Each structure stands twice: as C-alpha cells, then as structure tokens.
Backbone as numpy.savetxt, mean C-alpha at the origin, in Angstrom:
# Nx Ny Nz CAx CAy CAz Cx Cy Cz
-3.84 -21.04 1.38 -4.81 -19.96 1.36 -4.13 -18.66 1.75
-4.41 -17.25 1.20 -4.02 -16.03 1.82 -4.35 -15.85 3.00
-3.06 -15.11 3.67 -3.45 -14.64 5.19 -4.49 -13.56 5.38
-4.90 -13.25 6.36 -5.72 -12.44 7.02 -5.28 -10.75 6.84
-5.94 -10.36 6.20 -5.75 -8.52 6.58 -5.61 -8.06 7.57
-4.12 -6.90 8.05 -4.14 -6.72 8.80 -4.00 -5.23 9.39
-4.03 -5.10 10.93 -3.79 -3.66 11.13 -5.32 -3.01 10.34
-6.33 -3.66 10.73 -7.56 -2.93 10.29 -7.85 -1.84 11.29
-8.36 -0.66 10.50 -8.60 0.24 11.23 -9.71 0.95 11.11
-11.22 1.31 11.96 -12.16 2.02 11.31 -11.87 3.41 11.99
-12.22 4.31 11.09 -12.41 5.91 12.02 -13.30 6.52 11.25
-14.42 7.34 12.48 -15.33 7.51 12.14 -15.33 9.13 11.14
-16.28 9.10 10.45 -16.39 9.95 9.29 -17.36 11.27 9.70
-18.62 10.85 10.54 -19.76 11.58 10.74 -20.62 10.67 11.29
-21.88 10.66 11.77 -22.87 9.87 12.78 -23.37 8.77 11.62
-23.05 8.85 10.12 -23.23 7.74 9.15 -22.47 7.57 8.32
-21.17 7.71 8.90 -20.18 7.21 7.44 -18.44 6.88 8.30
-17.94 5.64 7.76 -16.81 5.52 8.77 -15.91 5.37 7.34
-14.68 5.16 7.88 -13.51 5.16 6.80 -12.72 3.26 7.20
-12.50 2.49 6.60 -12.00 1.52 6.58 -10.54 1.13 6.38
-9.34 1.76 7.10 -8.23 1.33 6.45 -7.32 -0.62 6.88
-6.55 -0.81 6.08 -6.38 -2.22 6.48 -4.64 -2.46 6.18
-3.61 -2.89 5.95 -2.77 -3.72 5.35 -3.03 -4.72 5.01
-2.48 -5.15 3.54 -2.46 -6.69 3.21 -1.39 -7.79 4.37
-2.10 -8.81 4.27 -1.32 -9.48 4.64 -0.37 -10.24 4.41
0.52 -10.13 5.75 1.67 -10.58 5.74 2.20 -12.08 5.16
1.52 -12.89 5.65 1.52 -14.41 4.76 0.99 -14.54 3.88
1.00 -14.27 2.77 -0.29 -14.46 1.52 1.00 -15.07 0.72
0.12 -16.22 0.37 0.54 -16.97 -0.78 -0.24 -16.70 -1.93
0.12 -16.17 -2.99 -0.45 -15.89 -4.24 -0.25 -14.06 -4.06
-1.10 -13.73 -5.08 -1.57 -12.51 -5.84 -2.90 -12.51 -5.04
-3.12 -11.09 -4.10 -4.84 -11.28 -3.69 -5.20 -10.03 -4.80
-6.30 -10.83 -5.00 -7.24 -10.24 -6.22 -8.39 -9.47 -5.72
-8.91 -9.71 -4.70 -9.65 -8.43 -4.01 -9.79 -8.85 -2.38
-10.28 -8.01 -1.97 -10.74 -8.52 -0.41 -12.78 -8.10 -0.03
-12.86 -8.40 0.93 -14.13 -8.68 0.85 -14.35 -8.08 2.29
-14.81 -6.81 2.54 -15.48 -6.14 3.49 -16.40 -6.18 4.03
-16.86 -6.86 5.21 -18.11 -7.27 5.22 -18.75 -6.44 6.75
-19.41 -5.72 6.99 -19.89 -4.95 8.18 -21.64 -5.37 8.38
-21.99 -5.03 9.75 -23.67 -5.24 9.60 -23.77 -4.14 10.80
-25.29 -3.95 10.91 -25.56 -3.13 12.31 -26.88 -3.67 12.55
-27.40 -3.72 13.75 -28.43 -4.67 14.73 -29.83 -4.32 13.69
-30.46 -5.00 13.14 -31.72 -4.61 12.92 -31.50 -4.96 11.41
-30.42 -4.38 10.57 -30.18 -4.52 9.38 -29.35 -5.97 8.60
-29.44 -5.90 7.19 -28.94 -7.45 6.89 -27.33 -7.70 6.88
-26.25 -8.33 7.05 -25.10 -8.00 6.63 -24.72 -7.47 5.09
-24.08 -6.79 5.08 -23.24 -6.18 3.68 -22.10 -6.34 3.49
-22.01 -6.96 2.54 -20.58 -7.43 1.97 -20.01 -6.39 0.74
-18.64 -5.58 0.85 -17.94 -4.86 -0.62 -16.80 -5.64 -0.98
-16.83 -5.96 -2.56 -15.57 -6.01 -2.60 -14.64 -5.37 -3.59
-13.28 -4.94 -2.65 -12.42 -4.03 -2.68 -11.62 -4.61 -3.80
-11.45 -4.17 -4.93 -10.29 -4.55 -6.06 -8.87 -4.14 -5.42
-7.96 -5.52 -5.52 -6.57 -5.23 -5.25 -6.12 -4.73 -6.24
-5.11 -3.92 -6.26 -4.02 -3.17 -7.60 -4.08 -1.62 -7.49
-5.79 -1.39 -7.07 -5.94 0.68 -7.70 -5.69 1.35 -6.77
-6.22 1.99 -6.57 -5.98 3.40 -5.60 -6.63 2.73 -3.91
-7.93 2.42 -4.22 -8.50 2.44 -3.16 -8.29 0.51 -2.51
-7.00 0.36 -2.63 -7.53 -1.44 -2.39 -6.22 -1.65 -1.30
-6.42 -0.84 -0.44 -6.56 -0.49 1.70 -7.22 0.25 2.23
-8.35 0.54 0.91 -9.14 1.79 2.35 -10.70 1.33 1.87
-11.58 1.75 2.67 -13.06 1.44 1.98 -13.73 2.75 2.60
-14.27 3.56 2.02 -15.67 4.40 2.88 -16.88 3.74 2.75
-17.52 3.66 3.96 -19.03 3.28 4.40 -19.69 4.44 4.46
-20.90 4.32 3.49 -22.20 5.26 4.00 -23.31 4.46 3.98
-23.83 5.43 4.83 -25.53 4.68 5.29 -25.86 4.40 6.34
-24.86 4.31 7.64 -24.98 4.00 8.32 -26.07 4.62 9.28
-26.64 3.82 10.19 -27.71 4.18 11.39 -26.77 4.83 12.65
-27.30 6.06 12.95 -26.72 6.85 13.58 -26.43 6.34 15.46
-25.57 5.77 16.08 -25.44 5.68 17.54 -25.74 4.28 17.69
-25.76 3.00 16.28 -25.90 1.91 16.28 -24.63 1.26 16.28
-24.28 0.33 16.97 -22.78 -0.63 17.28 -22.80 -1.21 15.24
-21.87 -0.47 15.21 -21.03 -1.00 13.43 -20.02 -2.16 14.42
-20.57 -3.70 13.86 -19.33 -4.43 13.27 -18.64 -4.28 12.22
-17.47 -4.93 11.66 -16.59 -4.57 10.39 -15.88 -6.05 10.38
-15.35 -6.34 9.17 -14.36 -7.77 9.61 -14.18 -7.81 7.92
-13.37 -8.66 7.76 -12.49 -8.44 6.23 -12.03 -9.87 6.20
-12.00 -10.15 4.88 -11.26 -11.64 4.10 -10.23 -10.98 2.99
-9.09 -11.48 2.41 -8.57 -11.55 1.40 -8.37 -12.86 0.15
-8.87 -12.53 -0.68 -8.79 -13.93 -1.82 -7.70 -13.67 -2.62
-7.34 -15.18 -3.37 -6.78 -14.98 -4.41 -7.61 -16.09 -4.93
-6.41 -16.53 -6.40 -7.13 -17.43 -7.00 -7.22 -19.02 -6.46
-6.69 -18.93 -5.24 -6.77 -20.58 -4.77 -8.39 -20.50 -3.49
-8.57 -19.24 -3.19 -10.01 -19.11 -2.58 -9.63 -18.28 -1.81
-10.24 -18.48 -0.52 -10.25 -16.94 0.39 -9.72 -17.34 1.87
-9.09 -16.01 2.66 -8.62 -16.56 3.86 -10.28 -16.70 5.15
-9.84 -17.01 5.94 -10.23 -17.27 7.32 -11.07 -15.23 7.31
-11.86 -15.20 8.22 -12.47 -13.54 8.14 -11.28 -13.49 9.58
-11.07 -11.97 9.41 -10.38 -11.28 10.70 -11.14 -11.15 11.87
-10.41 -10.57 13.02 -11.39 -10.61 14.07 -12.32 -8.87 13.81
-13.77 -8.98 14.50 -14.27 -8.50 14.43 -14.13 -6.69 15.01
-14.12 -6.07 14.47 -14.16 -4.68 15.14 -15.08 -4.20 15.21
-15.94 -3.53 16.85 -17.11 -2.51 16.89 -16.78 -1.34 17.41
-18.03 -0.37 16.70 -17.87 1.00 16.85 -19.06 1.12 16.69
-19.29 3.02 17.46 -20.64 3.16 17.06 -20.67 4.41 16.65
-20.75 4.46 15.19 -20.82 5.95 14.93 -21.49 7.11 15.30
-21.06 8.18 16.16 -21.43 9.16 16.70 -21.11 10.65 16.17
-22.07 11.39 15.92 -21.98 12.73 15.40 -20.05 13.02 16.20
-19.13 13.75 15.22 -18.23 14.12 15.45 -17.65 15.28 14.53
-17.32 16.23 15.04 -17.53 17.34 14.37 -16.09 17.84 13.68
-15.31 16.90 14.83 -13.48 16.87 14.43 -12.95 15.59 14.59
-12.32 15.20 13.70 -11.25 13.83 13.66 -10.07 14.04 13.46
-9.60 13.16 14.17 -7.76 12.83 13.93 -7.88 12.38 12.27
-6.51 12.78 12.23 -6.24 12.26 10.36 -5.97 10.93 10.62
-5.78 10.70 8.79 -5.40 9.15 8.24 -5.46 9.52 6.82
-3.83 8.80 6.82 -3.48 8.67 5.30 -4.08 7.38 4.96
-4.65 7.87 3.79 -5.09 6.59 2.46 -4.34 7.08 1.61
-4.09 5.12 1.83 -2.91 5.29 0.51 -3.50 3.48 -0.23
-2.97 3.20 -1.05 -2.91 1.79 -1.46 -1.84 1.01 -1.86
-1.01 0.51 -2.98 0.43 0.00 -2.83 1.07 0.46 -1.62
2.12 -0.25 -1.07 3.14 0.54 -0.55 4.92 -0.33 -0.62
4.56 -1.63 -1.65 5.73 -1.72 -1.55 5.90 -2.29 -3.34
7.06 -0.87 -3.97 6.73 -1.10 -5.38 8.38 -1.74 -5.58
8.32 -2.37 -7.22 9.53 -2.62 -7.87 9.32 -2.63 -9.02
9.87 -1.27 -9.24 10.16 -0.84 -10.45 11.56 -0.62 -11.62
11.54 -0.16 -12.89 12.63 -0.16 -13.69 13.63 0.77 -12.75
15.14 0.86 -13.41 15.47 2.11 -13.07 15.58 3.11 -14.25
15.30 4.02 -14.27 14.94 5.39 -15.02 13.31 5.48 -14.87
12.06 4.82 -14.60 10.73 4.79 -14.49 10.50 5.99 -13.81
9.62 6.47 -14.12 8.44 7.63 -12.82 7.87 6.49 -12.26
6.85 7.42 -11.41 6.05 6.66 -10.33 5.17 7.83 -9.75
3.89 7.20 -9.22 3.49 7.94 -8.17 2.84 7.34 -7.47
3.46 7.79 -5.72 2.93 7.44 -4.78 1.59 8.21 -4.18
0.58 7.49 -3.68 -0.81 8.07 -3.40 -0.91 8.16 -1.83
-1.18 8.94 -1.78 -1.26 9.68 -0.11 -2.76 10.76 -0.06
-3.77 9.96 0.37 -4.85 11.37 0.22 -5.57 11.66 1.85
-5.27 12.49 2.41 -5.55 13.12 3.56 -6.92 12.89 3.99
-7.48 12.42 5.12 -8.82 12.87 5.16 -9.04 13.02 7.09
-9.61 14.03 7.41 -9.76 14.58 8.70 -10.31 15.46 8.88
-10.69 16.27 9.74 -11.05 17.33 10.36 -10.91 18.21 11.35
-10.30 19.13 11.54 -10.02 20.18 10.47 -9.11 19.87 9.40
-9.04 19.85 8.07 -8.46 19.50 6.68 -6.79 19.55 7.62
-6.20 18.15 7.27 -5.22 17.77 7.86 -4.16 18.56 6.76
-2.52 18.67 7.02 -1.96 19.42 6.26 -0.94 18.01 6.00
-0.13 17.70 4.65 -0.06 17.23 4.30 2.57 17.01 4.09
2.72 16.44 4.73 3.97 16.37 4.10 4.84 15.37 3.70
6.06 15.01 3.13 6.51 14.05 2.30 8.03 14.30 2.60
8.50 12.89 3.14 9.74 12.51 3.65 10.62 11.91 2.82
11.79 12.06 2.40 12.89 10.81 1.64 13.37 10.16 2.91
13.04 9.04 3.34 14.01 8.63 4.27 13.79 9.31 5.70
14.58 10.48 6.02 14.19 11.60 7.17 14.14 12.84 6.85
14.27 13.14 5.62 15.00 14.44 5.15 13.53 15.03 4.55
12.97 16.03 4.94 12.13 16.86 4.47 11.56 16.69 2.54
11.07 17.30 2.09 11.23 16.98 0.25 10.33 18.09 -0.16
10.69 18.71 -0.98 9.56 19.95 -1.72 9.85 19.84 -3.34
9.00 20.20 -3.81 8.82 20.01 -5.79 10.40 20.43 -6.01
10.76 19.31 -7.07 11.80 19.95 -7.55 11.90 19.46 -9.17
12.69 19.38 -10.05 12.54 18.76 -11.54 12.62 17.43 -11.07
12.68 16.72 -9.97 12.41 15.00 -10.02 11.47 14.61 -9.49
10.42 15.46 -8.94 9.82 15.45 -7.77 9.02 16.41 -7.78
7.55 16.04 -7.92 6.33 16.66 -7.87 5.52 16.22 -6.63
5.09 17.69 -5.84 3.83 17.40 -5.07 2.71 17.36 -5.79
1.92 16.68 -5.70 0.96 16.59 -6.62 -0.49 17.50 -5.64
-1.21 18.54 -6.04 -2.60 19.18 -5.53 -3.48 18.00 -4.33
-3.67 17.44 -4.76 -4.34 15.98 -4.00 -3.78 15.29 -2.72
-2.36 15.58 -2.66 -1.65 14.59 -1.67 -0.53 13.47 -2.42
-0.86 13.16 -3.75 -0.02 12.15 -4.12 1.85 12.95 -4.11
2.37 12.08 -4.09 3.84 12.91 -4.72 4.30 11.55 -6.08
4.84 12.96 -7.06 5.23 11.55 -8.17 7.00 11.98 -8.56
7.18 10.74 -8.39 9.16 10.89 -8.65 9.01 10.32 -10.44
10.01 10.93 -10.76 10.70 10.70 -12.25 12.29 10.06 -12.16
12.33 9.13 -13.32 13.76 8.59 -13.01 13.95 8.27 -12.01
14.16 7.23 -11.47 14.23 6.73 -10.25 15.57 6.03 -10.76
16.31 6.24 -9.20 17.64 5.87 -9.73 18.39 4.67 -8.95
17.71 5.02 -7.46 17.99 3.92 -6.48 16.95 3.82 -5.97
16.77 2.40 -4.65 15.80 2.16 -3.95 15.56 3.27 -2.70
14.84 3.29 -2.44 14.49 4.81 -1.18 13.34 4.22 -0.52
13.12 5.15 0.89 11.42 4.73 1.46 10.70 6.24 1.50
9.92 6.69 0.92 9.11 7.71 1.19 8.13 7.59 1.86
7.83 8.77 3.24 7.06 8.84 3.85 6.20 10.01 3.66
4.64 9.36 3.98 3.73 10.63 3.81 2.65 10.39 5.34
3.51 12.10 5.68 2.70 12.27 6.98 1.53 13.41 6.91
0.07 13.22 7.45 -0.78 13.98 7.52 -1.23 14.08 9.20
-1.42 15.43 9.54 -1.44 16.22 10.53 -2.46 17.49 10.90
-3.37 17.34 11.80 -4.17 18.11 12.31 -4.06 18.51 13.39
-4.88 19.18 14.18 -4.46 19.80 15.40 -5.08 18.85 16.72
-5.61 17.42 15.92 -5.95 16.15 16.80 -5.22 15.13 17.10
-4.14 15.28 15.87 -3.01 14.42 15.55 -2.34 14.09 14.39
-1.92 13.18 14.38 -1.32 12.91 12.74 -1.14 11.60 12.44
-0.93 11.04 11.47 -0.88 9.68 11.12 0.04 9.51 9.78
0.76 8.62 9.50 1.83 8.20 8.44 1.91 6.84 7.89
2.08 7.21 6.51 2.21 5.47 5.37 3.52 5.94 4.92
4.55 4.70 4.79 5.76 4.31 4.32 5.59 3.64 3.32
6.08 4.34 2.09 6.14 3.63 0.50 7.86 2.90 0.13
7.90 1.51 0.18 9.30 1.19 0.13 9.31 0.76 -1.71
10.39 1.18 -2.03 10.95 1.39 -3.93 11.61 0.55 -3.65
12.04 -0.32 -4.57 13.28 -1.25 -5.01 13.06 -0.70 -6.61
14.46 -0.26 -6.84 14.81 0.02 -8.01 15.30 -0.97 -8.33
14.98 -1.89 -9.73 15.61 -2.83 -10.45 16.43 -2.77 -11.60
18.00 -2.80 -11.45 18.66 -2.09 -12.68 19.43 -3.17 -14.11
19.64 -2.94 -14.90 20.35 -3.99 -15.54 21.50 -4.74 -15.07
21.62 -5.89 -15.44 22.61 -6.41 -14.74 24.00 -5.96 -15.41
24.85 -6.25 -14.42 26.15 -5.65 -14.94 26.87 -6.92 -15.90
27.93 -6.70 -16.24 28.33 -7.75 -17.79 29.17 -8.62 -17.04
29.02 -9.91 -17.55 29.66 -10.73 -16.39 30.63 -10.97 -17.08
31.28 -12.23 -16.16 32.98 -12.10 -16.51 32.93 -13.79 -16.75
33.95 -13.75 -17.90 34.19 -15.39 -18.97 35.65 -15.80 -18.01
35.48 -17.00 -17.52 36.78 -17.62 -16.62 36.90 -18.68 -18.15
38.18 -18.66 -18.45 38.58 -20.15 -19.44 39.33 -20.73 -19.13
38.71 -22.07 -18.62 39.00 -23.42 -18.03 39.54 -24.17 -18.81
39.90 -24.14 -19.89 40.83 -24.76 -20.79 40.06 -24.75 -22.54
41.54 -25.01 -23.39 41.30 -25.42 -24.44 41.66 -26.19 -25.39
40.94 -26.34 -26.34 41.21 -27.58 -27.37 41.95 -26.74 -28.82
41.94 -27.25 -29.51 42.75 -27.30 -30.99 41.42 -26.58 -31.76
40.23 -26.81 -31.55 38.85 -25.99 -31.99 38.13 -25.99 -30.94
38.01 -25.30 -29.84 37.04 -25.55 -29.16 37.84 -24.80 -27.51
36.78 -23.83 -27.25 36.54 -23.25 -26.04 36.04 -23.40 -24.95
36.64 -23.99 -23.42 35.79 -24.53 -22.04 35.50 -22.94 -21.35
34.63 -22.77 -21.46 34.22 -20.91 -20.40 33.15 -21.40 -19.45
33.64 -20.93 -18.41 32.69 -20.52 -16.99 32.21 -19.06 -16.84
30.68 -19.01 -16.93 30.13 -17.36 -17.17 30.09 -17.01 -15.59
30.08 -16.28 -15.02 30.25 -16.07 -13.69 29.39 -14.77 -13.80
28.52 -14.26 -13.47 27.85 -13.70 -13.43 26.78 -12.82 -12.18
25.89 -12.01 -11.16 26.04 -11.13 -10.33 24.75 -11.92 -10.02
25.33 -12.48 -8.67 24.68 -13.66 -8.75 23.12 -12.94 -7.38
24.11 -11.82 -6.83 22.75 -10.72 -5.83 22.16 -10.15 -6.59
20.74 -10.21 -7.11 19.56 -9.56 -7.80 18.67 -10.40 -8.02
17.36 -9.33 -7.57 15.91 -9.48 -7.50 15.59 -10.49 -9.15
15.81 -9.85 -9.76 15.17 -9.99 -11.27 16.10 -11.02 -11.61
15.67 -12.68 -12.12 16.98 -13.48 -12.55 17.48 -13.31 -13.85
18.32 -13.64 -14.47 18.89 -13.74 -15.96 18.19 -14.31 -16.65
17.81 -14.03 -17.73 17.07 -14.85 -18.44 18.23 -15.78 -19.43
C-alpha cells in the first residue's frame, strides 16, 4: 500500500478559508493517483476532496466554507492503484479572522526527469499577506530572466534546454516571514557509444563483448 502524506501543513486564509499544503510520501509503492482530503468541524458532516496527482494543484488544497472560530480537523490518505494508505494523523485549527499571514509556496511536482535539451516549468505561486515577494535560486546563486530562463508574471520560472541536473529554489517572503520549495532536475542524456572488446576469432565468425555505461537512470534498450 502507499505511504502516508507528509509534512502536512494548514495555514489559515481568513476566519473561513485555510490553505492545505502536504508532501507525497516517502514510501509509496506505485504511482499515487490522487489523495483524499478529508476535514470536518463540530456540528457539520465530514468532507472528503479528492486532489488529482500529476497538475498543478496535487500538494496544496484551498478550503472554503468554513464556520468561523470552530476547531477545523484535516487528515489526508494517498491511493494508487493497489488501494489507499492508512489516514495521517489528525491536525486542528481554528480559523480566526487574520488580517496578515506568513507566506507559503504552492508548488506541486518537485522532483522531475527529464530529456536533455527539454524546457520545463517549475510552479511556485505565492500566497500571504501582505502579497509576499517572490525569488528563484540555482543551487545558491541568485537567477533573473535571461534567454534560458524566464520568470514567469505568476511565480512560476520556466528553463529551456536543460543541459544538466540542478536544484532550483523558490523562496517567498513577507514582512511575517518566508517559506521555500526545492525543485530537484535529473537531466537524462543519451548514452554514450560503447566500446566492442574481441575475445577471439574464427575463419567466419566474430566473439565481441559490448561493454557499455553501465551508471544511468534510463536502461538500454
């Protein structure tokens, strides 16, 4: 069965709306195909969402509706196709009028493998109060638009040609605090041409050992 979601996090939005962020988990056997959000508050029935793995939004959830100064539980499952894990432990909160919040990046992927020469874009979308300000790391080294490398209006940044593996960081920052997601790349490149050892021969006939690069992600077909 898939492991448990982890590193769940709620922060509150306004006196009826909280923000849901999570990581997949760490032991998952299979492909999880969605996860299953499930929150209630005293008086009302439980509510269950479920979050599609793959898009934009499948680590974060927004809640609205909520009853204002009422204890929000929250708790999360992840499925795949062999069924669903165990629910996480429970988190309470009680949403209270708040007029300023610390940030939090939403993001969703964060660990890709892609061609080498591919674009990409990584999703980073800010949300806080006062409007958090937004920046983007190679590694440690600062990064601003350049012909490989677009900030994108929104928060995303998108690379072109990708040439090696890298970790980009996207940090968002208010005057409450700041918070950061790490996007790790594995660039996957062609393999290099391997080398023919000849172990002997006949009168018609060729003995070859292909020896070939035997460190890489992607096997030979």
């Amino acid at each position: 069965e898939p492991g448990v979601p982890e590193q769940i996090q709620v922060k509150i939005l306004s006196e009826s709306s909280v923000i849901v962020r999570w990581n997949p988990p760490s032991g998952c056997h299979g492909i999880i195909s969605h996860y299953t959000l499930s929150y209630m508050q005293r008086n009302k029935p439980q509510v269950n969402l479920h979050v599609r793995a793959g898009d934009m939004e499948n680590t974060w959830k927004e809640i609205n509706g909520l009853i204002p100064g009422v204890r929000l539980e929250v708790w999360m499952t992840a499925s795949t196709m062999i069924g669903e894990s165990r629910p996480s432990a429970r988190i309470s909160i009680h949403p209270t009028p708040t007029p300023s919040t610390a940030p939090i990046a939403l993001t969703g992927r964060r660990l890709w493998h892609v061609s080498e020469g591919s674009g990409l874009t990584l999703p980073c979308r800010p949300q806080g109060t006062p409007d958090p300000t937004i920046t983007w790391r190679k590694d440690l080294q600062l990064i601003s638009s350049n012909d490989v490398i677009q900030l994108l209006p929104d928060g995303d940044l998108h690379i072109n040609n990708l040439k090696s593996s890298e970790n980009y960081t996207c940090t968002v920052r208010n005057s409450l605090g700041s918070d950061s997601v790490t996007h790790v790349i594995f660039v996957n490149k062609p393999p290099t041409a391997p080398i023919l050892r000849l172990n002997y021969a006949t009168h018609d006939a060729l003995n070859l050992t292909i020896i070939s690069d035997g460190d890489r992600r992607e096997p030979i077909l």
